[in-house]
Short mmCIF file of C-alpha atoms and ligand atoms in Angstrom, two decimals:
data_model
loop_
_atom_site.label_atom_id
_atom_site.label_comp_id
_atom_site.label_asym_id
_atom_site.label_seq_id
_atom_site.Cartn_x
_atom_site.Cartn_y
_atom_site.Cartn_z
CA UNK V 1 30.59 23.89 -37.18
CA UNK V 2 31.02 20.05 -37.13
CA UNK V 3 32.50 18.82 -33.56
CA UNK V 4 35.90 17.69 -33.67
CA UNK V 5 35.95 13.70 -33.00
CA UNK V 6 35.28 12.73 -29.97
CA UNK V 7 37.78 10.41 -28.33
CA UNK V 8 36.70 6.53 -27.75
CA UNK V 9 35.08 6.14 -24.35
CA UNK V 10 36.17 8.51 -21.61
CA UNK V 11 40.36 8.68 -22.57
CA UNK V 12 41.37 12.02 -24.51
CA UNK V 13 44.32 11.20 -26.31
CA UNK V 14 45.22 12.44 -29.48
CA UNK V 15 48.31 12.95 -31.65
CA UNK V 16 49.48 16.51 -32.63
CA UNK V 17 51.83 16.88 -35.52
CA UNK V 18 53.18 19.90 -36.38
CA UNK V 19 56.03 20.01 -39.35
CA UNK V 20 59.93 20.89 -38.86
CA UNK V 21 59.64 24.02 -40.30
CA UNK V 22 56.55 24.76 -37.71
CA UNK V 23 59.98 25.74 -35.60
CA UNK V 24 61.99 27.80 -37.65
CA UNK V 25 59.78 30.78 -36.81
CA UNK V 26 60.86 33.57 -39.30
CA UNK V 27 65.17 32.32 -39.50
CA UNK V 28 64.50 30.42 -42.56
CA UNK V 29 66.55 27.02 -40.45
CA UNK V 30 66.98 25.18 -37.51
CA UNK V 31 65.19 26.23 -34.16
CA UNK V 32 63.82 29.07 -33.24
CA UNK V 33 63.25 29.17 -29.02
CA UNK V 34 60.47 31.81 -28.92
CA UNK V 35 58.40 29.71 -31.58
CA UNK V 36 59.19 26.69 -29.83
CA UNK V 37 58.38 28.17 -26.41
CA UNK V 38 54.78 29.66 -28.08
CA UNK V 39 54.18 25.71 -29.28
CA UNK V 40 54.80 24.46 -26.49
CA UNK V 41 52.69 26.84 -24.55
CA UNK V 42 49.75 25.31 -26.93
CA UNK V 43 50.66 21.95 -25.65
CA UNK V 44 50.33 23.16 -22.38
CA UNK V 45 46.84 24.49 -22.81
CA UNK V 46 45.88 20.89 -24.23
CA UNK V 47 47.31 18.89 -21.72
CA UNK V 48 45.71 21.65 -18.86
CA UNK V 49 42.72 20.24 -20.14
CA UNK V 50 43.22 16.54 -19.49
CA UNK V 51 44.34 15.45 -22.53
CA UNK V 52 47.04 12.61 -23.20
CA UNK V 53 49.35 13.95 -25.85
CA UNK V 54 51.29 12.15 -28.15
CA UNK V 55 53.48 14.40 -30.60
CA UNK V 56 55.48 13.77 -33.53
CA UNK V 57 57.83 16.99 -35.53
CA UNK V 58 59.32 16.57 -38.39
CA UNK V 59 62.67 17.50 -39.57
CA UNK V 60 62.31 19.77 -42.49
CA UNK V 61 63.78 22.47 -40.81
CA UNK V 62 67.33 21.33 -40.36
CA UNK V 63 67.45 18.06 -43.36
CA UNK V 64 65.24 16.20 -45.42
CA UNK V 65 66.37 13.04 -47.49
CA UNK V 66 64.66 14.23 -50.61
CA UNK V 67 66.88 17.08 -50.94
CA UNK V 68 69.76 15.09 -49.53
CA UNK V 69 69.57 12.71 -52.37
CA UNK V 70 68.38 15.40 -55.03
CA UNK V 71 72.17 16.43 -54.53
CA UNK V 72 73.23 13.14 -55.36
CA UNK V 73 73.77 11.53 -51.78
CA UNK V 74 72.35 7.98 -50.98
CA UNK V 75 68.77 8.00 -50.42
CA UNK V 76 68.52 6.05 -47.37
CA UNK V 77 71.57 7.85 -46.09
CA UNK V 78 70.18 11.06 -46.44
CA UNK V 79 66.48 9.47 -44.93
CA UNK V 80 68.45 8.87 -41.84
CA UNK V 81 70.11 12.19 -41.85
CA UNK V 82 66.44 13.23 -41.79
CA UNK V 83 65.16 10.96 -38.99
CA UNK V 84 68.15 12.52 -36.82
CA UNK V 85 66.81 15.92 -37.35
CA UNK V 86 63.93 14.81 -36.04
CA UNK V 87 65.29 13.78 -32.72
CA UNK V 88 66.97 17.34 -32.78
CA UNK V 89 63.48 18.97 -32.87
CA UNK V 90 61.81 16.68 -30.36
CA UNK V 91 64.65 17.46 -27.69
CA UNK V 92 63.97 21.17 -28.29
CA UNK V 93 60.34 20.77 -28.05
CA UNK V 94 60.72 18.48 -24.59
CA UNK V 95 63.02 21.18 -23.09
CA UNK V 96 60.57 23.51 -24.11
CA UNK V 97 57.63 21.69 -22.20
CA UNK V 98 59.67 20.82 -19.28
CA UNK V 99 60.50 24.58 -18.79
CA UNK V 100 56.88 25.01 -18.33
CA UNK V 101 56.10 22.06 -15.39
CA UNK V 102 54.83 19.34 -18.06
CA UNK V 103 56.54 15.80 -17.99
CA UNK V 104 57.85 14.31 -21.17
CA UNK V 105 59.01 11.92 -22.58
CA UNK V 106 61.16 11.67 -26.25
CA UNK V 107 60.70 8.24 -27.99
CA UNK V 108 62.82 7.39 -30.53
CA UNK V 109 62.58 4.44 -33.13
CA UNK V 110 66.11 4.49 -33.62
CA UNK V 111 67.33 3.33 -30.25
CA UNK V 112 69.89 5.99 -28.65
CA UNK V 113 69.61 5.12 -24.93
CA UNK V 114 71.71 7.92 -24.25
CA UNK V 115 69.71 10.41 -25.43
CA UNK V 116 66.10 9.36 -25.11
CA UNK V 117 64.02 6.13 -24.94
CA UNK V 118 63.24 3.61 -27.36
CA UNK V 119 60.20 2.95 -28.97
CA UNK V 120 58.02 0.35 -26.47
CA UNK V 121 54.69 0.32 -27.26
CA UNK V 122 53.55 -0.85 -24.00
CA UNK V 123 55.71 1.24 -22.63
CA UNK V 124 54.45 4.66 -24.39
CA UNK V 125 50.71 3.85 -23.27
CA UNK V 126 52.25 3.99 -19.96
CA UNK V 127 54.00 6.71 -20.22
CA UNK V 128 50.46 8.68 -21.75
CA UNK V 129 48.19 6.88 -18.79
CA UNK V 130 50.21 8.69 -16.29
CA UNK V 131 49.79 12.35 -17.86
CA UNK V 132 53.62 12.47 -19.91
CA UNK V 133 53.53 13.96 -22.95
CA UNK V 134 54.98 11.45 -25.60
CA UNK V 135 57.35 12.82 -28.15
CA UNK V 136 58.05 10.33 -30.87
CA UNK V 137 61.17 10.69 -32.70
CA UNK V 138 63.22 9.70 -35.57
CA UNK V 139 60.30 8.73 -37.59
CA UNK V 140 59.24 4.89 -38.40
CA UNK V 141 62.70 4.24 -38.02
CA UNK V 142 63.06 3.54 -41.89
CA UNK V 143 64.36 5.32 -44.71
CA UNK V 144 61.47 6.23 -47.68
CA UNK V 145 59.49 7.32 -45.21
CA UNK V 146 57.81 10.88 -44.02
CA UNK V 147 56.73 12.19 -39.93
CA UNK V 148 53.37 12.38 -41.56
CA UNK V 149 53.44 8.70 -41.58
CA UNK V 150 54.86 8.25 -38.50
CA UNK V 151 52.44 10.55 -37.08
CA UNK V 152 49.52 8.51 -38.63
CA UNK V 153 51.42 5.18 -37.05
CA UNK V 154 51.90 5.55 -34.03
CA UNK V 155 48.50 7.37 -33.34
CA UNK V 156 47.17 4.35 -34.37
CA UNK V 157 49.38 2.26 -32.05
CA UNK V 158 48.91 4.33 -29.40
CA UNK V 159 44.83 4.34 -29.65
CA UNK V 160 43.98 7.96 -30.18
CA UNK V 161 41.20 9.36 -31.62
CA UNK V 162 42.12 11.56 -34.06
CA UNK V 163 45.46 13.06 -35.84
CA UNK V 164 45.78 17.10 -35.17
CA UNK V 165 47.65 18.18 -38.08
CA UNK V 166 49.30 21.72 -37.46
CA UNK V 167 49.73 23.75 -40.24
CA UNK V 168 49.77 27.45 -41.15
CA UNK V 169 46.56 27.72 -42.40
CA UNK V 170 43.50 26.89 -40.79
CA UNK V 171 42.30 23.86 -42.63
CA UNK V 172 42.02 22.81 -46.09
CA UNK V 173 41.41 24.69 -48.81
CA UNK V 174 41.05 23.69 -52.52
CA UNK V 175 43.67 25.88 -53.30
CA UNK V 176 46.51 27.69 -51.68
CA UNK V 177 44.96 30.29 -49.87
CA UNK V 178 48.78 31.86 -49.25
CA UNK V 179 49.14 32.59 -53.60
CA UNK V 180 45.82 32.30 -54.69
CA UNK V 181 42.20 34.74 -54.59
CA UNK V 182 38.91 32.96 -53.57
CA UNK V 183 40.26 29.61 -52.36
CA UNK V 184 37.69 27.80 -49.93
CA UNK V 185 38.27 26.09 -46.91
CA UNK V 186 36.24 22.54 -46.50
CA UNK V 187 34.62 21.60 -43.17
CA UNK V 188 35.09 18.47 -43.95
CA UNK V 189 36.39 16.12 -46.32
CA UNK V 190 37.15 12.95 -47.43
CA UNK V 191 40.57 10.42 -48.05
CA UNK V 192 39.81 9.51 -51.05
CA UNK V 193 39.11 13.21 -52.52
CA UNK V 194 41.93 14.54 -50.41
CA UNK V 195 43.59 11.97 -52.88
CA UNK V 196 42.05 12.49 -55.96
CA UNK V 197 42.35 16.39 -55.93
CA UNK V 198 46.39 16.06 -54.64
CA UNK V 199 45.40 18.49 -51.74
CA UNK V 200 48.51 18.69 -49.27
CA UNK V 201 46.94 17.66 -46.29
CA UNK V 202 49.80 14.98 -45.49
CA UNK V 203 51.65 13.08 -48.03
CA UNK V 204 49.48 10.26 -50.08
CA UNK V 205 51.04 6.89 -47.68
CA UNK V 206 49.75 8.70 -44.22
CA UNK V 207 46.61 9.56 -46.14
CA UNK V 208 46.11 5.84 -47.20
CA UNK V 209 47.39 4.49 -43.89
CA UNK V 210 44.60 6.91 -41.85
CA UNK V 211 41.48 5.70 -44.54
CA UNK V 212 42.33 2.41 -43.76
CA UNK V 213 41.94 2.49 -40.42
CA UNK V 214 39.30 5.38 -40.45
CA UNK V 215 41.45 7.94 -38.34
CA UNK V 216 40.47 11.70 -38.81
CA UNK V 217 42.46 13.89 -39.43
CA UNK V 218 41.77 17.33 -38.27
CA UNK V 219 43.81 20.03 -40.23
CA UNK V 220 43.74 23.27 -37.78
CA UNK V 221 46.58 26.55 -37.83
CA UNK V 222 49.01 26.61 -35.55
CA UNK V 223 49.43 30.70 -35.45
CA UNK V 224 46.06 30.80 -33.09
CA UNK V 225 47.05 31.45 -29.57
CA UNK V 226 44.81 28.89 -27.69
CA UNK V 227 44.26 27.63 -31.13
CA UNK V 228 44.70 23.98 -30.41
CA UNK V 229 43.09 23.90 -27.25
CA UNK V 230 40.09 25.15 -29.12
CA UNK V 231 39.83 22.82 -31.98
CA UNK V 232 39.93 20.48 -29.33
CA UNK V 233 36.88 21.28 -28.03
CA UNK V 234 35.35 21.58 -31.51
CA UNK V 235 35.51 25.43 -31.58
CA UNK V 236 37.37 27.48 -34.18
CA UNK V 237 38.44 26.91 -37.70
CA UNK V 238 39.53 23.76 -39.12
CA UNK V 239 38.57 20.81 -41.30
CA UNK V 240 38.35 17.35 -40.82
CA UNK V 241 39.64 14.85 -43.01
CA UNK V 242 37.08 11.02 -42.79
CA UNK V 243 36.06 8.00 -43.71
N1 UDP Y 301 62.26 10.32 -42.56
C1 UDP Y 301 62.44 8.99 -42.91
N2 UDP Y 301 61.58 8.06 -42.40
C2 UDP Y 301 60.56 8.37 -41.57
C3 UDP Y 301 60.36 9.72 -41.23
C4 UDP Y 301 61.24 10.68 -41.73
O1 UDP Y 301 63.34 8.67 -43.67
O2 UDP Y 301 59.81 7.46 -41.13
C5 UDP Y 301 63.23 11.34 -43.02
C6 UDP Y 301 62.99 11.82 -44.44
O3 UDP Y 301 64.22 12.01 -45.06
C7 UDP Y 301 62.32 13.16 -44.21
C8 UDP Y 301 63.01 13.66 -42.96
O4 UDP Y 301 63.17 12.48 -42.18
O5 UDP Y 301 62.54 14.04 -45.28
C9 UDP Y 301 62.25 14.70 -42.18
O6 UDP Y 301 60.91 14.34 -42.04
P1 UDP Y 301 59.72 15.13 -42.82
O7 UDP Y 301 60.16 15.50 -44.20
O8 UDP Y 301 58.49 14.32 -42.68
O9 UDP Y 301 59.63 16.45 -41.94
P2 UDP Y 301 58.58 17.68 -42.04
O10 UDP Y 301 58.32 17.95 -43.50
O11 UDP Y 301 57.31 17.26 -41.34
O12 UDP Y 301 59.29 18.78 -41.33
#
């Protein structure tokens, strides 16, 4: 098994993102505590071991724009509806951490001091050096955009290593191993045939954004207990997405 990237120099800090939907458990919407608690337990376990954490959740669960404007509302209206769901999910997920001793923080890049911070990137790395977990919400702050891209943003802003991409399989597979016999999973792979064969790892921008920069991606499930933790350490299933 290849080891999962190692972070620059001595600092462990990596970006987990995990989709909307990752918190639905099985109610088909919205937020489901027990799944959130369970997530956040894996958090937990991560930051136990010294790790800085950034995190970014999507919003699929409660709105997306695409489907917003498929039934005929305005596009960018409909990408902000999405970005608010976000901030919806990331409060859940920082009560859900809090409840358990760990200290958070939820950024937003649509400023709404009464609810949670504003995006500072100076401010973040702060935040991260003294052990908070970072929660980044409401996207990139602009419309026509996914999380995924966030995600692969601010981990980049924020200097860590690698993006931990949540899913509910454990890695990627050529084809859907949920529908389809005989699919097989990669170790490891690269952007540009993530690209070419239309896998969904993350959509095509984040994809582009992370070759560019050469950030790995390491696809890993999210239905391991201490599953995160693990992949971590470069133990357990998963694949890894490079240069
Ligand atoms: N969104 C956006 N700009 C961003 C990030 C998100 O407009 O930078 C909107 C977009 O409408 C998207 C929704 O927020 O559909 C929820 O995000 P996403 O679909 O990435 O959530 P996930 O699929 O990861 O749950």
């Amino acid at each position: 098994m290849t080891d999962a990237p190692a972070a620059p120099g001595d600092r462990k800090r990596v970006m987990l993102k995990i989709s909307g939907e990752a918190l639905m458990g099985d109610q088909g919407f919205g937020l489901h505590p027990p799944t959130v608690q369970r997530i956040a337990a894996e958090v937990k376990r991560a930051h136990d071991l010294d790790y800085e954490l950034c995190l970014v959740i999507g919003g699929g669960n409660i709105f997306r724009g695409l489907s917003g404007s498929a039934q005929g509302m305005e596009r960018a209206t409909a990408d902000y509806m999405g970005m608010l769901a976000t901030v919806m999910n990331a409060l859940g997920m920082q009560a859900a951490l809090e409840a358990l001793g760990i200290h958070t923080r939820v950024i937003s890049a649509i400023p709404m001091d009464q609810v949670c911070e504003p995006y500072i990137r100076r401010r973040a790395i702060r935040h991260l050096e003294k052990g908070r977990v970072c929660i980044f919400a409401a996207g990139t702050g602009n419309p026509y955009f996914t999380t995924d891209t966030a995600a692969t943003l601010r981990a980049m802003e924020m200097g860590c290593s690698a993006i931990y991409k949540g899913t509910q399989v454990d890695g990627v597979y050529d084809k859907d191993p949920r529908r389809e016999e005989g699919a097989t999973r990669f170790e490891t792979i690269t952007y540009d045939e993530v690209l070419r064969r239309n896998l969904k790892v993350m959509d095509a921008s984040a994809i582009a954004l992370a070759r560019d920069n050469a950030l790995p991606i390491v696809v890993f499930s999210l239905h391991e207990a201490g599953g995160f933790a693990s992949v971590l350490g470069g133990v357990g299933k998963f694949t890894i997405v490079h240069p």
